[in-house]
Amino acid sequence: MATAVQDLMSSPPVTCPVDATLTEATALMNDRQIGSVVVTDRRAIVGILTERDLLRAAATRIDPRNESVRRWMTADPDVLGLGDEVGAAWSGLTHHHYRHLPVVDHGDLVGVVSLRDLLTVAQIRPADEAGTDVPRGLEGVVVAETSVGDVRGREGFFHYRQYSAVDLAARRSLEDVWQLLFDGALPDRTGAAGFAEEVASLRGIPEGLTGQLPSLAAMGTPLDGLRTAISILGAERGWRPTLDIDHAALRSQALHLCAVVPTILTALFRLRNGKDPVDPRDDLSYAANYLWMLTGEEAPATHVRAIEQYLVLTIDHGFNASTFAARVIASTGADLAAATVGAIGALSGPLHGGAPSRALDMLDAIGTPERAEAWIRRAVTRGDRIMGFGHRVYKTDDPRSVFLRDVAREIGGELFDFAQQVEQTTVEVLAELKPGRQLYTNVEFFAGVVMHSCGIPREMFTPTFASSRTIGWAAHIMEQADDNRLIRPAARYVGPPPPQPVPAV
Ligand code: ACO
């Protein structure tokens, strides 16, 4: 692999006298199919003329036949030595934004090196220009500032704004936490009632969307259907790019979105299972209404509260993949529906929100407590992931899992006892087979147990997660829109060096 400038440069260099005209220089460049000429006065290098200079000149409408190269060239260009390392050449070119540099040997011009020449060297890559290497999967990389909330992985703690999320789940309603995320403060009693009433009145599915739901339900899962339904909703409501609307307009759209998502999801689920959708009720809380629309029956208070606590715990969770996806899309100025649809796509993956039903499937596959150890051992040895275990940020117990374990315990039942035994075994087997990785249950493991115990079918586990997380995404989308800069990182190109000649067909 080339390491010195002499291995890469074009030689001999093409030169042009300083008193030549632009027309003559252009003809020379066209003729030799090159992007620059070194300008010389007798044998001395006095400048470099590039295609960019020609474009600048053309933009001024001068007559190139009467314009001398001297006026448009870059005078006294930096030069490279024949034996210079390509790294030095790279930083010279990128630092000054040059595209070409002459190469000299003992004062004599011997070649020209271009940015393109340098890019043919595999270890010199465009992302180096201004890039910083980051760990795979962006682990631990801070990419934005937020006041929505945060996760402290080592402490096993997460918070929404200034409050512990676990304390909020224990003490407040979902609507209160929704308001906290949207407006920055928890409401007092009167404010809480007003907000709950306002969002309850927004639960109806707009007519333009209702007619589309049966075909969406027939085509795929409720989460698949939700993506398309939100696209339709945004178009039907005329939601404009976040770049073109103010905070109040975006907040109003976001309230509608978060209020109607549970209605859409439950309608899609029921239609898919051959049942008529159940209309929302505005006299019920978010959680109670969710279970009502899902089953068509009023759920017991213990189930309503358990699901409400689950929903509160999953509203937001730092810069997880779906929230990041939502913010990336919002950073382009795209509308609320676009950002939400992208986030749902990210959430649907089994490594993110798609795990809880798989955790329960695993419990089914294990069958009985005695079989747990052998089953888990076999799976881990095979290289499988145990669903509901491990977390990118938590290197101790996931506080959501701890809380939901208690919720599941209160509801009780055989499934809880079995799940707890499998949890214990899995943590032990993972500690033995994956030492040092600190793998514990994440939110998904007991989430599945709680949802199942409250009558939510497996098919609706991830959609239920999506329902509450829509509130978190919306809070982040608003925050991004309020203080936006396009999120546009770089990638390190590791393919074959360009430019290769394009083969003829
Ligand atoms: N089962 C077995 N091994 C695991 C598990 C698991 N659940 N999770 C991590 N590991 C192992 C990996 O095999 C790897 O081992 P290695 O060093 O021998 O290769 C090591 O732990 C580190 O794994 P990474 O993939 O680098 O960890 P990362 O932080 O990228 O992954 C993730 C986090 C995706 C959640 C992972 O733990 C996982 O796949 N869990 C199972 C799926 C799951 O429960 N997803 C829900 C997450 S919670 C949520 O998003 C709401």
XYZ file of C-alpha atoms and ligand atoms in Angstrom:
556
model
C 0.000 0.000 0.000
C 1.353 3.429 -0.941
C 2.719 5.553 1.861
C 4.607 8.363 0.132
C 3.435 11.130 -2.126
C 5.635 9.887 -4.984
C 3.601 6.668 -5.121
C 0.392 8.519 -5.756
C 1.132 11.698 -7.667
C 0.403 12.282 -11.331
C 3.654 12.764 -13.166
C 4.892 14.469 -15.204
C 2.840 17.487 -14.128
C 0.999 19.578 -16.657
C 2.128 23.191 -16.572
C 0.947 26.376 -18.118
C 2.820 29.680 -18.464
C 1.699 32.495 -16.215
C 0.852 34.776 -19.136
C -1.399 32.200 -20.827
C -5.099 33.046 -21.159
C -7.884 31.202 -19.399
C -9.028 29.830 -22.753
C -5.596 28.318 -23.335
C -5.445 26.881 -19.824
C -8.950 25.411 -20.170
C -8.036 23.789 -23.469
C -4.978 22.268 -21.842
C -6.974 20.852 -18.932
C -9.671 19.464 -21.236
C -7.110 17.989 -23.534
C -5.246 16.177 -20.772
C -8.431 15.450 -18.774
C -7.046 16.914 -15.574
C -8.549 19.173 -12.906
C -5.622 21.577 -12.484
C -2.472 22.959 -14.051
C 0.629 24.195 -12.273
C 1.365 27.745 -13.345
C 5.025 28.497 -14.001
C 7.089 31.539 -14.752
C 10.126 30.250 -16.597
C 10.755 27.151 -14.424
C 9.557 28.542 -11.125
C 6.170 27.510 -9.683
C 4.107 30.675 -9.229
C 0.607 29.299 -8.850
C -1.943 26.576 -9.446
C -5.090 26.960 -11.530
C -7.958 24.568 -10.859
C -11.391 23.845 -12.300
C -12.782 25.698 -9.329
C -10.877 28.848 -10.412
C -12.294 28.482 -13.921
C -15.801 28.256 -12.511
C -15.242 31.382 -10.428
C -14.029 33.197 -13.520
C -16.947 31.978 -15.644
C -19.414 33.266 -13.051
C -18.159 36.842 -13.582
C -18.852 36.814 -17.339
C -15.350 37.940 -18.268
C -13.991 37.068 -21.700
C -11.643 34.122 -21.021
C -9.736 34.827 -24.237
C -8.499 38.089 -22.740
C -8.077 36.991 -19.108
C -4.655 35.950 -17.947
C -4.177 32.912 -15.796
C -2.202 35.069 -13.338
C -5.408 36.849 -12.235
C -7.373 33.681 -11.384
C -4.751 31.235 -10.145
C -3.959 30.532 -6.477
C -0.559 32.207 -6.162
C 2.380 30.706 -4.274
C 0.660 27.391 -3.511
C 1.848 25.098 -0.760
C 3.966 22.312 -2.198
C 4.706 18.758 -1.111
C 8.041 16.993 -1.097
C 8.470 13.815 -3.096
C 9.068 11.707 0.010
C 6.326 13.266 2.159
C 3.987 10.814 3.875
C 0.491 10.724 2.422
C -0.845 11.632 5.877
C 0.941 15.005 5.665
C -0.429 15.527 2.174
C -3.904 14.663 3.423
C -3.879 17.168 6.250
C -2.438 19.873 3.957
C -5.191 19.372 1.411
C -8.076 19.070 3.835
C -6.929 21.781 6.225
C -6.703 24.422 3.487
C -9.540 22.941 1.406
C -7.162 22.538 -1.568
C -7.942 19.954 -4.198
C -4.458 19.759 -5.796
C -0.920 20.375 -4.615
C 2.316 20.485 -6.705
C 5.049 18.050 -5.717
C 8.702 19.194 -5.858
C 12.034 17.443 -5.653
C 15.010 19.651 -4.805
C 13.034 22.674 -5.989
C 11.997 21.111 -9.316
C 8.358 20.472 -10.098
C 7.925 16.708 -10.526
C 4.207 16.020 -10.150
C 0.799 16.953 -8.794
C -1.141 15.218 -6.071
C -4.901 15.552 -5.897
C -7.442 14.811 -3.198
C -8.740 12.049 -5.418
C -5.259 10.488 -5.594
C -5.167 10.420 -1.807
C -8.567 8.796 -1.554
C -7.232 5.794 -3.437
C -5.183 4.955 -0.382
C -7.298 2.778 1.836
C -6.049 4.102 5.161
C -6.773 7.715 4.248
C -10.485 8.137 4.297
C -12.842 11.072 3.911
C -14.326 10.731 7.391
C -10.905 11.535 8.831
C -11.260 15.093 7.591
C -13.293 16.316 10.524
C -14.360 13.030 12.039
C -13.774 11.482 15.389
C -13.833 7.750 15.807
C -16.605 6.548 18.086
C -17.316 3.117 19.553
C -19.400 0.713 17.515
C -23.087 1.262 18.073
C -22.283 4.798 19.369
C -22.048 3.336 22.855
C -21.644 6.101 25.427
C -21.389 8.849 22.798
C -23.196 12.069 23.691
C -24.943 13.300 20.543
C -27.358 15.912 21.895
C -28.508 17.819 24.909
C -31.912 17.074 26.366
C -33.963 18.087 29.356
C -36.591 15.387 28.766
C -34.803 12.819 30.920
C -31.800 10.569 31.328
C -30.601 7.085 32.256
C -27.799 6.403 34.713
C -26.782 2.895 33.833
C -24.356 2.170 36.638
C -26.702 3.422 39.345
C -29.735 1.679 37.883
C -31.682 4.925 37.861
C -33.596 6.868 35.236
C -35.580 10.051 35.405
C -38.088 12.163 33.507
C -37.021 15.774 33.816
C -36.066 16.146 37.504
C -38.152 13.254 38.870
C -37.278 9.597 39.303
C -39.348 7.713 36.705
C -39.931 4.918 39.194
C -41.320 7.409 41.743
C -43.551 8.851 39.043
C -44.829 5.366 38.172
C -45.549 4.744 41.852
C -47.329 8.039 42.504
C -48.719 9.717 39.407
C -51.039 8.988 36.512
C -49.875 8.536 32.945
C -51.591 11.795 31.989
C -49.622 13.705 34.650
C -46.343 12.310 33.355
C -47.413 13.063 29.782
C -47.920 16.675 30.796
C -44.572 16.716 32.580
C -42.848 15.595 29.404
C -44.713 17.981 27.122
C -44.744 21.107 29.280
C -41.894 20.646 31.731
C -43.854 20.537 35.005
C -46.171 18.209 36.870
C -49.704 19.592 37.075
C -51.561 20.395 40.284
C -54.959 18.782 40.869
C -56.896 21.276 38.712
C -54.307 21.276 35.942
C -54.262 17.483 35.935
C -58.013 17.227 35.487
C -57.985 19.808 32.676
C -55.196 18.063 30.780
C -56.740 14.601 31.220
C -60.040 15.925 29.891
C -58.369 17.627 26.946
C -56.454 14.539 25.795
C -59.428 12.227 26.389
C -61.419 14.347 23.941
C -58.831 13.705 21.203
C -59.072 9.905 21.141
C -61.356 9.509 18.132
C -59.895 8.289 14.856
C -60.433 10.849 12.060
C -62.908 9.711 9.439
C -60.366 9.778 6.627
C -58.414 7.082 8.435
C -61.233 4.905 9.797
C -62.097 3.458 6.394
C -58.498 2.396 5.779
C -58.089 0.414 8.986
C -59.658 -2.919 7.888
C -57.255 -3.273 4.981
C -54.300 -2.274 7.156
C -55.373 -4.794 9.790
C -55.590 -7.554 7.194
C -52.098 -6.825 5.887
C -49.909 -7.059 8.954
C -49.451 -6.747 12.698
C -50.957 -3.798 14.591
C -47.508 -2.199 14.737
C -47.084 -2.535 10.964
C -50.537 -1.021 10.530
C -49.744 1.817 12.932
C -46.847 2.991 10.748
C -49.081 3.352 7.730
C -51.967 4.739 9.774
C -49.770 7.526 11.142
C -48.591 8.382 7.654
C -52.227 8.662 6.596
C -53.067 10.651 9.731
C -50.312 13.176 9.078
C -51.314 13.584 5.445
C -55.025 13.712 6.254
C -54.516 16.326 8.960
C -52.151 18.337 6.774
C -49.288 18.180 9.276
C -46.603 20.456 7.912
C -42.839 20.132 8.312
C -41.689 20.894 11.843
C -39.378 23.447 10.240
C -42.381 25.505 9.130
C -44.523 25.484 12.276
C -44.132 26.941 15.749
C -43.991 25.126 19.070
C -47.696 25.618 19.820
C -48.769 24.096 16.498
C -46.408 21.137 16.926
C -47.581 20.571 20.509
C -51.184 20.530 19.365
C -50.402 17.940 16.666
C -48.434 15.893 19.199
C -51.390 15.828 21.632
C -53.625 14.492 18.863
C -51.056 11.912 17.857
C -50.472 10.544 21.359
C -54.189 10.497 22.137
C -55.208 8.623 18.998
C -52.388 6.031 18.835
C -54.022 3.683 21.425
C -57.312 3.875 19.525
C -55.636 3.006 16.228
C -53.652 0.130 17.735
C -56.573 -1.487 19.513
C -58.818 -1.052 16.460
C -56.200 -2.722 14.257
C -55.839 -5.583 16.732
C -59.582 -6.196 16.955
C -60.129 -5.962 13.209
C -57.284 -8.391 12.616
C -58.981 -10.825 14.979
C -62.362 -10.506 13.327
C -63.883 -8.158 15.908
C -65.349 -4.686 15.575
C -63.294 -1.845 17.034
C -64.512 -0.531 20.387
C -65.024 3.230 20.513
C -62.914 5.116 23.030
C -64.527 6.449 26.189
C -63.629 9.889 27.448
C -64.716 9.096 31.018
C -61.859 6.619 31.438
C -58.180 7.235 32.081
C -55.656 6.501 29.315
C -54.833 3.071 30.768
C -58.410 2.115 31.586
C -59.565 3.212 28.154
C -56.724 1.260 26.524
C -57.860 -1.990 28.156
C -61.476 -1.118 27.409
C -60.797 -0.616 23.707
C -58.705 -3.782 23.592
C -61.174 -6.138 25.259
C -64.520 -4.328 25.176
C -64.771 -4.808 28.933
C -63.952 -2.608 31.886
C -60.777 -3.972 33.432
C -60.319 -4.470 37.184
C -58.670 -1.523 38.943
C -55.555 -3.584 39.780
C -54.994 -4.352 36.094
C -55.608 -0.746 35.079
C -53.080 0.493 37.599
C -50.509 -2.181 36.688
C -50.731 -1.277 33.005
C -50.649 2.424 33.805
C -47.442 1.882 35.758
C -45.944 -0.100 32.898
C -46.908 2.691 30.491
C -45.375 5.373 32.711
C -42.144 3.400 32.995
C -41.814 3.079 29.234
C -42.671 6.638 28.152
C -39.060 7.635 27.743
C -35.602 6.198 28.235
C -32.711 8.410 27.197
C -31.320 8.245 23.688
C -32.539 4.763 22.876
C -32.573 3.733 19.202
C -36.153 4.768 18.437
C -35.877 8.142 20.185
C -32.636 8.818 18.345
C -34.323 7.833 15.069
C -37.197 10.252 15.821
C -34.765 13.072 16.544
C -32.686 12.413 13.431
C -35.806 12.647 11.289
C -37.096 15.710 13.158
C -33.688 17.337 12.662
C -34.323 17.353 8.919
C -37.377 19.532 9.573
C -39.697 16.684 8.504
C -43.201 16.536 9.963
C -44.319 14.842 13.167
C -45.798 11.841 11.350
C -42.545 11.149 9.480
C -40.473 11.254 12.666
C -42.917 9.003 14.511
C -43.122 6.428 11.720
C -39.307 6.178 11.705
C -39.269 5.724 15.455
C -41.852 2.925 15.283
C -39.685 1.163 12.723
C -36.710 1.324 15.092
C -38.769 0.162 18.047
C -40.109 -2.866 16.202
C -36.738 -4.655 16.177
C -36.244 -7.564 18.610
C -33.119 -5.932 20.026
C -35.228 -2.935 21.088
C -38.998 -3.063 21.605
C -39.726 -6.346 19.925
C -38.512 -8.516 22.810
C -41.334 -8.960 25.365
C -43.410 -11.428 23.430
C -40.235 -13.339 22.633
C -39.421 -13.477 26.352
C -42.769 -15.112 26.970
C -42.271 -17.439 24.010
C -39.041 -18.474 25.684
C -40.855 -19.250 28.939
C -43.240 -21.407 26.922
C -40.360 -23.191 25.238
C -38.638 -23.853 28.574
C -41.883 -25.209 29.942
C -40.917 -26.131 33.498
C -38.413 -24.742 36.055
C -36.230 -27.905 35.992
C -35.638 -27.510 32.274
C -34.542 -23.872 32.578
C -30.839 -24.311 33.216
C -30.176 -26.762 30.385
C -32.308 -24.724 27.984
C -30.584 -21.406 28.750
C -27.131 -23.007 28.716
C -27.775 -24.548 25.308
C -29.099 -21.277 23.892
C -26.192 -19.157 25.151
C -23.626 -21.735 24.007
C -25.250 -21.681 20.573
C -24.750 -17.884 20.536
C -28.429 -16.990 20.939
C -29.595 -13.905 22.815
C -31.817 -14.551 25.802
C -34.718 -12.176 25.287
C -35.424 -9.797 28.140
C -31.825 -9.873 29.404
C -28.943 -7.446 28.903
C -28.998 -3.746 28.247
C -26.740 -1.270 26.496
C -26.801 1.186 29.382
C -27.723 -0.744 32.526
C -24.856 -2.735 33.973
C -26.914 -3.515 37.044
C -30.608 -4.245 37.577
C -32.846 -2.332 35.177
C -35.039 -0.285 37.568
C -38.027 -0.873 35.295
C -37.534 -4.586 35.651
C -37.264 -4.306 39.441
C -40.487 -2.283 39.597
C -42.372 -4.502 37.176
C -41.253 -7.609 39.048
C -43.047 -6.178 42.103
C -46.097 -5.283 40.031
C -46.167 -8.820 38.627
C -45.748 -10.258 42.112
C -48.762 -8.284 43.332
C -50.892 -9.606 40.512
C -49.512 -13.043 41.312
C -50.117 -16.325 39.542
C -48.141 -19.291 38.284
C -46.540 -17.416 35.446
C -44.901 -14.977 37.850
C -43.426 -17.757 39.981
C -42.086 -19.533 36.940
C -40.692 -16.300 35.430
C -38.872 -15.512 38.635
C -37.251 -18.935 38.700
C -36.163 -18.618 35.089
C -34.811 -15.129 35.783
C -32.665 -16.444 38.615
C -31.333 -19.322 36.534
C -30.660 -17.134 33.500
C -28.717 -14.522 35.470
C -26.574 -17.302 36.960
C -25.949 -19.036 33.633
C -25.134 -15.745 31.894
C -22.723 -14.796 34.702
C -20.954 -18.109 34.180
C -20.948 -18.232 30.362
C -20.568 -14.491 29.741
C -18.432 -13.394 32.651
C -17.977 -9.662 33.124
C -20.824 -8.705 30.772
C -23.170 -7.858 33.669
C -26.348 -9.231 32.133
C -29.564 -8.869 34.104
C -33.237 -8.704 33.244
C -34.277 -5.655 31.270
C -37.707 -4.022 31.127
C -39.006 -6.527 28.617
C -38.878 -9.658 30.746
C -41.384 -8.728 33.451
C -43.244 -6.396 31.081
C -44.377 -9.489 29.241
C -45.443 -11.139 32.486
C -47.390 -8.051 33.645
C -49.109 -7.527 30.314
C -50.025 -11.185 30.005
C -51.415 -11.223 33.553
C -53.554 -8.163 32.762
C -55.086 -9.766 29.696
C -53.028 -8.101 26.980
C -52.341 -10.608 24.182
C -48.739 -11.141 23.069
C -49.399 -9.598 19.693
C -50.081 -6.341 21.545
C -46.991 -6.261 23.776
C -44.793 -4.190 21.494
C -47.737 -2.051 20.301
C -48.547 -1.253 23.956
C -44.942 -0.208 24.437
C -45.186 1.917 21.274
C -48.317 3.574 22.603
C -46.650 5.098 25.657
C -43.306 5.658 23.949
C -45.066 7.846 21.356
C -45.392 10.418 24.154
C -41.636 10.323 24.769
C -40.849 10.527 21.055
C -43.162 13.515 20.703
C -41.465 15.304 23.624
C -38.098 14.719 21.960
C -39.338 15.791 18.542
C -40.580 19.061 20.068
C -37.284 19.583 21.866
C -35.362 18.924 18.641
C -37.558 21.324 16.674
C -37.198 24.046 19.328
C -33.417 24.115 18.995
C -32.551 22.329 15.801
C -29.419 21.509 13.935
C -29.422 18.829 11.221
C -28.026 15.559 12.610
C -25.653 14.384 9.936
C -22.675 12.329 11.099
C -20.041 10.673 8.937
C -19.152 7.079 8.172
C -15.748 5.557 7.660
C -15.540 4.192 4.133
C -13.912 0.754 4.198
C -14.717 -0.559 0.716
C -12.373 -0.946 -2.245
C -10.489 2.295 -3.000
C -12.263 4.614 -5.444
C -12.301 5.668 -8.167
C -12.151 2.403 -10.092
C -12.899 2.585 -13.814
C -16.579 1.726 -14.387
C -16.635 -1.494 -16.442
C -18.479 -1.328 -19.734
C -21.524 -3.587 -20.028
N -28.201 -13.097 25.981
C -26.970 -13.634 25.835
N -25.861 -12.902 25.688
C -26.003 -11.574 25.712
C -27.258 -10.942 25.869
C -28.384 -11.765 26.011
N -29.598 -11.262 26.176
N -27.097 -9.605 25.828
C -25.782 -9.393 25.654
N -25.124 -10.585 25.581
C -23.679 -10.798 25.415
C -23.290 -10.729 23.969
O -23.340 -11.990 23.367
C -21.880 -10.191 24.051
O -21.043 -11.255 24.386
P -19.586 -11.390 23.716
O -18.794 -10.289 24.363
O -19.150 -12.765 24.111
O -19.750 -11.206 22.252
C -21.930 -9.258 25.254
O -22.993 -9.728 26.060
C -22.197 -7.794 24.878
O -23.289 -7.761 23.986
P -23.574 -6.537 23.014
O -24.435 -6.999 21.885
O -22.307 -5.823 22.666
O -24.369 -5.585 23.983
P -25.249 -4.374 23.503
O -25.121 -3.344 24.517
O -24.951 -4.007 22.111
O -26.713 -5.049 23.468
C -28.942 -5.602 23.867
C -27.769 -4.691 24.258
C -29.214 -5.473 22.339
C -30.190 -5.184 24.618
C -28.578 -7.071 24.196
O -28.341 -7.201 25.583
C -29.627 -8.053 23.734
O -29.569 -8.494 22.568
N -30.609 -8.444 24.601
C -31.661 -9.333 24.207
C -32.766 -8.578 23.473
C -33.588 -7.704 24.419
O -33.935 -8.100 25.531
N -33.912 -6.488 23.923
C -34.679 -5.494 24.709
C -33.783 -4.414 25.244
S -34.633 -3.282 26.289
C -35.336 -2.208 25.244
O -34.860 -1.866 24.196
C -36.579 -1.559 25.662
